CSV table of C-alpha atoms and ligand atoms in Angstrom, one decimal:
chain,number,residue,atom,x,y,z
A,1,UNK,CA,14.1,-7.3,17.3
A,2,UNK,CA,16.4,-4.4,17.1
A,3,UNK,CA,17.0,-4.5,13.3
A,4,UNK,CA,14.4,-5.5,11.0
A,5,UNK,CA,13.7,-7.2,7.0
A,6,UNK,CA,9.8,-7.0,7.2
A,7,UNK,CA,7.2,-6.8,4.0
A,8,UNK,CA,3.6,-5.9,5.5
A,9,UNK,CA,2.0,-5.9,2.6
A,10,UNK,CA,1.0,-9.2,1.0
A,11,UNK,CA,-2.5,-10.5,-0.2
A,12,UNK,CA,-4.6,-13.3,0.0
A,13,UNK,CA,-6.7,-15.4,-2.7
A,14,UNK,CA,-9.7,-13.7,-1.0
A,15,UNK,CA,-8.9,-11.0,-3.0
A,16,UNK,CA,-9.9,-13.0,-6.1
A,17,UNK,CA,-6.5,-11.6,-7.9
A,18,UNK,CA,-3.7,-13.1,-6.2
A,19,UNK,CA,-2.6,-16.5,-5.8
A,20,UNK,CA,-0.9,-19.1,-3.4
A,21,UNK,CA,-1.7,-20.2,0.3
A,22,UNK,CA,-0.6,-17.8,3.0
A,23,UNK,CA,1.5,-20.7,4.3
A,24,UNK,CA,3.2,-20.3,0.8
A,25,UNK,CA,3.9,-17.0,1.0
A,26,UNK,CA,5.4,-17.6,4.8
A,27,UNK,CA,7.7,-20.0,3.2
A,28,UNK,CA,8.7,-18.0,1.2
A,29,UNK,CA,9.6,-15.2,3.6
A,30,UNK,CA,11.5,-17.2,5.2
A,31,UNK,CA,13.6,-18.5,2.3
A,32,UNK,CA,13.8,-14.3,1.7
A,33,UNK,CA,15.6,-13.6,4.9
A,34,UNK,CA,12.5,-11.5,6.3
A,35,UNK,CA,12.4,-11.5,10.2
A,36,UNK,CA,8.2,-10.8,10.2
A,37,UNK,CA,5.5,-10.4,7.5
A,38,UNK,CA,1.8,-8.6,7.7
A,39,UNK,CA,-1.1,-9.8,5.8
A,40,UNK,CA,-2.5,-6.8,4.4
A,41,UNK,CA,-5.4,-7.9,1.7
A,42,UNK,CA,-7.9,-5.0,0.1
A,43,UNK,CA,-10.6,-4.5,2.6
A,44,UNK,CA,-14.3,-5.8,2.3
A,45,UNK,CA,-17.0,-2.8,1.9
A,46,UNK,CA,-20.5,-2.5,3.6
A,47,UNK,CA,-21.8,-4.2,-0.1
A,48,UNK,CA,-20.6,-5.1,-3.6
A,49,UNK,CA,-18.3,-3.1,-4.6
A,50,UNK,CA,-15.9,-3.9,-7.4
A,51,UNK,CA,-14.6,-7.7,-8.1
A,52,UNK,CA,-11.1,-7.1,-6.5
A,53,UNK,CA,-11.6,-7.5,-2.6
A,54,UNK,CA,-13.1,-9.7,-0.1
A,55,UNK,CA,-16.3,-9.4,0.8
A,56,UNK,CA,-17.2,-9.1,4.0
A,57,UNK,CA,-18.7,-12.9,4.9
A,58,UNK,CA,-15.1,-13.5,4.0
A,59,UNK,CA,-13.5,-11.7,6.7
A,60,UNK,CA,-13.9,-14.0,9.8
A,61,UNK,CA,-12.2,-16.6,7.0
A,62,UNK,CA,-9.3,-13.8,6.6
A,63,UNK,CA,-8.7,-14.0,9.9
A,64,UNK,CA,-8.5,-17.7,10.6
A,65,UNK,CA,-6.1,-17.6,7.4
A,66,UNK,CA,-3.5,-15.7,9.2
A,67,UNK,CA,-4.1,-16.5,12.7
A,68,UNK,CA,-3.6,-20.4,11.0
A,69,UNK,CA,0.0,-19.2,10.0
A,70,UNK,CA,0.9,-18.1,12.9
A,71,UNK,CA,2.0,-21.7,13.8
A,72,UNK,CA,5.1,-21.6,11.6
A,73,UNK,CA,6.7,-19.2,13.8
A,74,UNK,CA,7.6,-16.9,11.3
A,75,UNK,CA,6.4,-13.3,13.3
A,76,UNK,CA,2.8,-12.9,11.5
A,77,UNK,CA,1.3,-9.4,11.9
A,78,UNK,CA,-2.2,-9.0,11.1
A,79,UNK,CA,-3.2,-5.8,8.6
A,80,UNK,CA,-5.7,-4.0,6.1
A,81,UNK,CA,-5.4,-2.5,2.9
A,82,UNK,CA,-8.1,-0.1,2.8
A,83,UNK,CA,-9.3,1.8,0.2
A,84,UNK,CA,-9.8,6.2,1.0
A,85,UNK,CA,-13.2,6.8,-0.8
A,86,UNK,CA,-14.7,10.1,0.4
A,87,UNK,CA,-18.1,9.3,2.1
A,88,UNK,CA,-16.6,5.9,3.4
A,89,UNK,CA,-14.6,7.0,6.4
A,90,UNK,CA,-17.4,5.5,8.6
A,91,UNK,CA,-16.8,2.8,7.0
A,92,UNK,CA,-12.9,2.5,8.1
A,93,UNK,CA,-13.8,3.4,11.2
A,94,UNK,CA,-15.8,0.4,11.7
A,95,UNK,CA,-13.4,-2.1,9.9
A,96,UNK,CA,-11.1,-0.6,12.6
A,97,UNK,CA,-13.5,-1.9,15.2
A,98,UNK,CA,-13.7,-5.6,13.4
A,99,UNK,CA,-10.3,-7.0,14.6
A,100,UNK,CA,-7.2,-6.6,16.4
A,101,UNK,CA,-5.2,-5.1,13.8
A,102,UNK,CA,-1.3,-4.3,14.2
A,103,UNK,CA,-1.6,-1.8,11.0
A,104,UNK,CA,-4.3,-0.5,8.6
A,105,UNK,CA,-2.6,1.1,5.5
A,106,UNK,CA,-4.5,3.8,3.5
A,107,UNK,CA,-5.0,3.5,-0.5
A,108,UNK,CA,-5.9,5.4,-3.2
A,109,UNK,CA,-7.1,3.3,-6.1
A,110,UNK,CA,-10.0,5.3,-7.3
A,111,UNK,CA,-9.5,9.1,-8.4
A,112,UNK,CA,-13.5,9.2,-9.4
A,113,UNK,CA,-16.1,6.9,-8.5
A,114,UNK,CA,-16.5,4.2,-10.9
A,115,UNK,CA,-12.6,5.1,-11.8
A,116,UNK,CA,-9.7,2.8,-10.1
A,117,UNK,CA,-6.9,4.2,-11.7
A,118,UNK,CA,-4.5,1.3,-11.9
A,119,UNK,CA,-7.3,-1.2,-13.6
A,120,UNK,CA,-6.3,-1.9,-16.9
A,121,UNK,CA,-9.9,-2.3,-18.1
A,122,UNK,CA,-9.9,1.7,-18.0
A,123,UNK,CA,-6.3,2.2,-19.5
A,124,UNK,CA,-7.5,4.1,-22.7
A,125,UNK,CA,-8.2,6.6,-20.4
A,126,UNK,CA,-5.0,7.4,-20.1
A,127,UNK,CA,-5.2,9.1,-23.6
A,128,UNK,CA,-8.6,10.4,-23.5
A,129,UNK,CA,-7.8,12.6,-20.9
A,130,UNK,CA,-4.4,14.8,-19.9
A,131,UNK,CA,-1.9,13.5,-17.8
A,132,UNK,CA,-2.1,15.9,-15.5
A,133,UNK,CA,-5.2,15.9,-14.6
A,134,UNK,CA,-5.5,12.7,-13.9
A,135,UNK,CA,-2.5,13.1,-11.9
A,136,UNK,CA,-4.1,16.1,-10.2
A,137,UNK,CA,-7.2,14.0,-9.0
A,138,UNK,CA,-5.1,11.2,-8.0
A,139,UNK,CA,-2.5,13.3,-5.7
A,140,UNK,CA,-5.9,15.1,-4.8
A,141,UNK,CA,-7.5,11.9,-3.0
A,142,UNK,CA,-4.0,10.7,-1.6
A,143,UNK,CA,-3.5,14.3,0.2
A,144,UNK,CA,-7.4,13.5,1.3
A,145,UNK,CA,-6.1,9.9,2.2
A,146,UNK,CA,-2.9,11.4,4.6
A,147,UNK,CA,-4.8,13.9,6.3
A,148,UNK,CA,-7.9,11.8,6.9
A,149,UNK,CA,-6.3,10.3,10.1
A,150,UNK,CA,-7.6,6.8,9.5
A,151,UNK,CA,-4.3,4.8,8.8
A,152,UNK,CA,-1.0,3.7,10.4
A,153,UNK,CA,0.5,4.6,7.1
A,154,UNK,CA,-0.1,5.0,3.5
A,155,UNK,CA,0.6,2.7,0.4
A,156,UNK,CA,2.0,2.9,-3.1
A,157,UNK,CA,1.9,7.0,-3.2
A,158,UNK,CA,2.8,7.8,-7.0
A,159,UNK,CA,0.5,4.3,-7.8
A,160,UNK,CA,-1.3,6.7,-11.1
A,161,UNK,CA,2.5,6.4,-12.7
A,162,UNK,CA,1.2,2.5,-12.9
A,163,UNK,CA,0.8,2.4,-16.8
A,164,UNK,CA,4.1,4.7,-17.4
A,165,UNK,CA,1.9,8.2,-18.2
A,166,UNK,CA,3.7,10.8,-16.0
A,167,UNK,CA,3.2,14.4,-16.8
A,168,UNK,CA,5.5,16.7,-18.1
A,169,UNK,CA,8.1,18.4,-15.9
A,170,UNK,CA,9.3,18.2,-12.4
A,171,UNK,CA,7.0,16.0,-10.6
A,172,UNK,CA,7.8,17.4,-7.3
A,173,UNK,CA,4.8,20.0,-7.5
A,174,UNK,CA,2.5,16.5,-6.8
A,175,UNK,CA,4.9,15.3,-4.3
A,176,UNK,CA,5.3,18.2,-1.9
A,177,UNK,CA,1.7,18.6,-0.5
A,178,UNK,CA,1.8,15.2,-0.1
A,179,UNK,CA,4.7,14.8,2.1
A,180,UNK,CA,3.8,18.5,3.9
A,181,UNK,CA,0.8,16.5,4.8
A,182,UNK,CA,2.7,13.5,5.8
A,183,UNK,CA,4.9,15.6,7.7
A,184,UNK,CA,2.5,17.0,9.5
A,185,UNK,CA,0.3,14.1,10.0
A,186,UNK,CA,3.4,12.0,11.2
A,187,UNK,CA,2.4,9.4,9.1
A,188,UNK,CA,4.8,6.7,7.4
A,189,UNK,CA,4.8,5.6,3.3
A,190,UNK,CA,6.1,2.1,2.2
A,191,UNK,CA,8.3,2.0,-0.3
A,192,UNK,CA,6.3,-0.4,-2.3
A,193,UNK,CA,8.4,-2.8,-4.9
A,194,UNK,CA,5.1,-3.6,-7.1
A,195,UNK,CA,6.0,-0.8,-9.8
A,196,UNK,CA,9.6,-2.7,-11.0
A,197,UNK,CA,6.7,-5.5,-11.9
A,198,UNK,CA,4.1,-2.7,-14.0
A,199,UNK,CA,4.9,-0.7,-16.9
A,200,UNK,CA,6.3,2.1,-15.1
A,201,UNK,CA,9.3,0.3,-14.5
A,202,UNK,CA,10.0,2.2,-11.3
A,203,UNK,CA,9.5,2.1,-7.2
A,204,UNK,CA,6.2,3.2,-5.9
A,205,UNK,CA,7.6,6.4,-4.9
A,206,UNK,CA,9.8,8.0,-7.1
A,207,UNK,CA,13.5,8.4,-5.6
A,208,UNK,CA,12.5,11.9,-5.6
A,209,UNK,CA,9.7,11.7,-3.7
A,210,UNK,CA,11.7,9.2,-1.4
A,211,UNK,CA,14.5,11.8,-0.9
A,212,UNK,CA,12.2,15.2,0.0
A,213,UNK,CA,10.3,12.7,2.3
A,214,UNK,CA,13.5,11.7,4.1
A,215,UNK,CA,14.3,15.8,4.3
A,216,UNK,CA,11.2,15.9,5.8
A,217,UNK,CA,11.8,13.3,8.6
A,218,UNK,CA,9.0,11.2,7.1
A,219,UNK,CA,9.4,7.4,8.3
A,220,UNK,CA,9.3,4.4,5.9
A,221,UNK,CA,8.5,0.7,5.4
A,222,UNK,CA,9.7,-1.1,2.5
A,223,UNK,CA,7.0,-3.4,0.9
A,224,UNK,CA,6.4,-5.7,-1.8
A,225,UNK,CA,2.6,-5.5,-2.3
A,226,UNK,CA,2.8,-9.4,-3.1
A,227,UNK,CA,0.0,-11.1,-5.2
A,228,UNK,CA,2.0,-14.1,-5.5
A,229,UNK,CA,4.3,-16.1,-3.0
A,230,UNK,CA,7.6,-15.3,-5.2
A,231,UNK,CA,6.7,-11.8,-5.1
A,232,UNK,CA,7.3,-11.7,-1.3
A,233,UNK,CA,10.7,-9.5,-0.8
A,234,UNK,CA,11.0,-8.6,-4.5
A,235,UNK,CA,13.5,-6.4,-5.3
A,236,UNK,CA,13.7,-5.5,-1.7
A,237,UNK,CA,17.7,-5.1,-2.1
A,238,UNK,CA,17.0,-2.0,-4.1
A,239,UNK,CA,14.4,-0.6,-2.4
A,240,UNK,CA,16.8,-1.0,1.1
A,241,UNK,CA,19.8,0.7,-1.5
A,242,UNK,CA,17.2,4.1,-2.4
A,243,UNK,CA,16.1,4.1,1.0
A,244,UNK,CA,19.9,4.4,2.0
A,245,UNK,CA,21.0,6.9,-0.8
A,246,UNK,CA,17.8,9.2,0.7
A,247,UNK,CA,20.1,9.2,4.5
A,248,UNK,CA,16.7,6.5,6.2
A,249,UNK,CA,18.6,4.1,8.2
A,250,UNK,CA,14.9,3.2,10.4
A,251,UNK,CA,12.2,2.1,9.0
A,252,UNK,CA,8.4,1.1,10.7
A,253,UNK,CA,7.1,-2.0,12.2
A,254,UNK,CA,3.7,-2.0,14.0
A,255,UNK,CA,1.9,-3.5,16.7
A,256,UNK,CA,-1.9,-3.2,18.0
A,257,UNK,CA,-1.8,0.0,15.7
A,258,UNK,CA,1.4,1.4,17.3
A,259,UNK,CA,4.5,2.0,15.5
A,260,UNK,CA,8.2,1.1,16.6
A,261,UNK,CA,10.9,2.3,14.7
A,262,UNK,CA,14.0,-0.3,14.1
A,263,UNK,CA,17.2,0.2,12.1
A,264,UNK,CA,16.8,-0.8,8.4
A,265,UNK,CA,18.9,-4.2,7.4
A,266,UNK,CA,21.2,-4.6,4.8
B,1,LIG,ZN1,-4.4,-6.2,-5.3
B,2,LIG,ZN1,-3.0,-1.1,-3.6
């Protein structure tokens, strides 16, 4: 597979807030054009946790689910969306030992325990506190995220724009640690279509954040974070078109945790 249309991040009903069999979601790959898709639902933790991921009884099931797809010879590649929670990294560490993964991608949903900062249940919050700090935590856990060494590559990495609050000014002063650390980590970002869908009407990153990345020689997947089997691909055509205008012409697949680099479709 020299050149590549791939979306490795797409989610299961185990997560209790998408829909759709994976078989459905295959199909729909396929009708997309993609040459290979990755299963990456939110991961289980050691006990109840919130009422967004699987548990961990479920993940044997998980695995059957897209071992099961495999069959419809559509290239199936087998991943984790994980959650970076300080105090937890044990945790990943023994997800890591629970499967054969091809990819685990690293998350930041909560900025403060008790917090997940794209749940709409806590979206007041957004005028309770200031922007910026907010954004300061968030950007604060993703830098944590990067340099924790844990993941193949990270997800969604502006995801507290979610609601459409963004600070005021140029936003580049949260994305430059960030991709320093990325950098230096050599660690890969999707390009995650999931924010055209929310109220920030934008690509999870901003182009901005997309083109000091690319300056930086950071590498790139373009995802759809797919809850749905029509969300498979969304909006890919853009995301392929930013990632272009920033000079990527490779971006990432993975396999048993190790990354090849392929050219980028049209
Ligand atoms: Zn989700
Ligand atoms: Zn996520």
């Amino acid at each position: 597979m020299s050149a590549a249309r791939t979306d490795y991040h797409i989610h299961t009903t185990l997560c209790h807030h998408a829909v759709g069999i994976p078989l459905e979601y295959v199909q729909a790959a396929q009708g997309a054009g993609l040459t290979e898709i990755g299963f990456a639902d939110h991961n289980p933790m050691p006990e109840h946790f919130d009422d967004w991921r699987m548990s961990i009884e479920d993940l044997p099931r998980y695995l059957e689910m897209v071992e099961e797809v495999r069959a419809s010879g559509l290239s199936i590649r087998l991943g984790l969306e994980c959650d970076f929670i300080e105090g937890y990294e044990w945790w990943i560490e023994t997800l890591a030992g629970k499967a054969d993964w091809d990819y685990l991608i690293g998350s930041v949903h909560y900025i403060a325990p008790g917090w997940d900062v794209d749940n709409p249940k806590y979206l007041s919050r957004f005028r309770d506190y200031p922007i910026e700090e907010i954004w300061a935590l968030y950007w604060k856990h993703y830098g944590k995220c990067i340099e924790s060494g844990l993941f193949d590559f990270v997800a969604h990495p502006d995801l507290a724009k979610k609601f459409g609050y963004r600070p005021a000014g140029d936003l580049r002063r949260f994305y430059e640690p960030a991709i320093e650390s990325l950098a230096k980590k050599n660690l890969a970002f999707e390009i995650n279509t999931a924010g055209l869908r929310k109220d920030a009407r934008e690509i999870y990153p901003a182009p901005g954040f997309i083109e000091l990345a690319r300056e930086a020689g950071v590498p790139i997947l373009i995802n759809s974070d797919a809850h749905a089997p029509d969300e498979v691909g969304y909006k890919f055509d853009l995301a392929t078109a930013l990632a272009r205008q920033a000079g990527y012409s490779k971006v990432c697949r993975f396999e048993k945790r190790r990354r090849i680099e392929v050219d980028l479709c049209t």
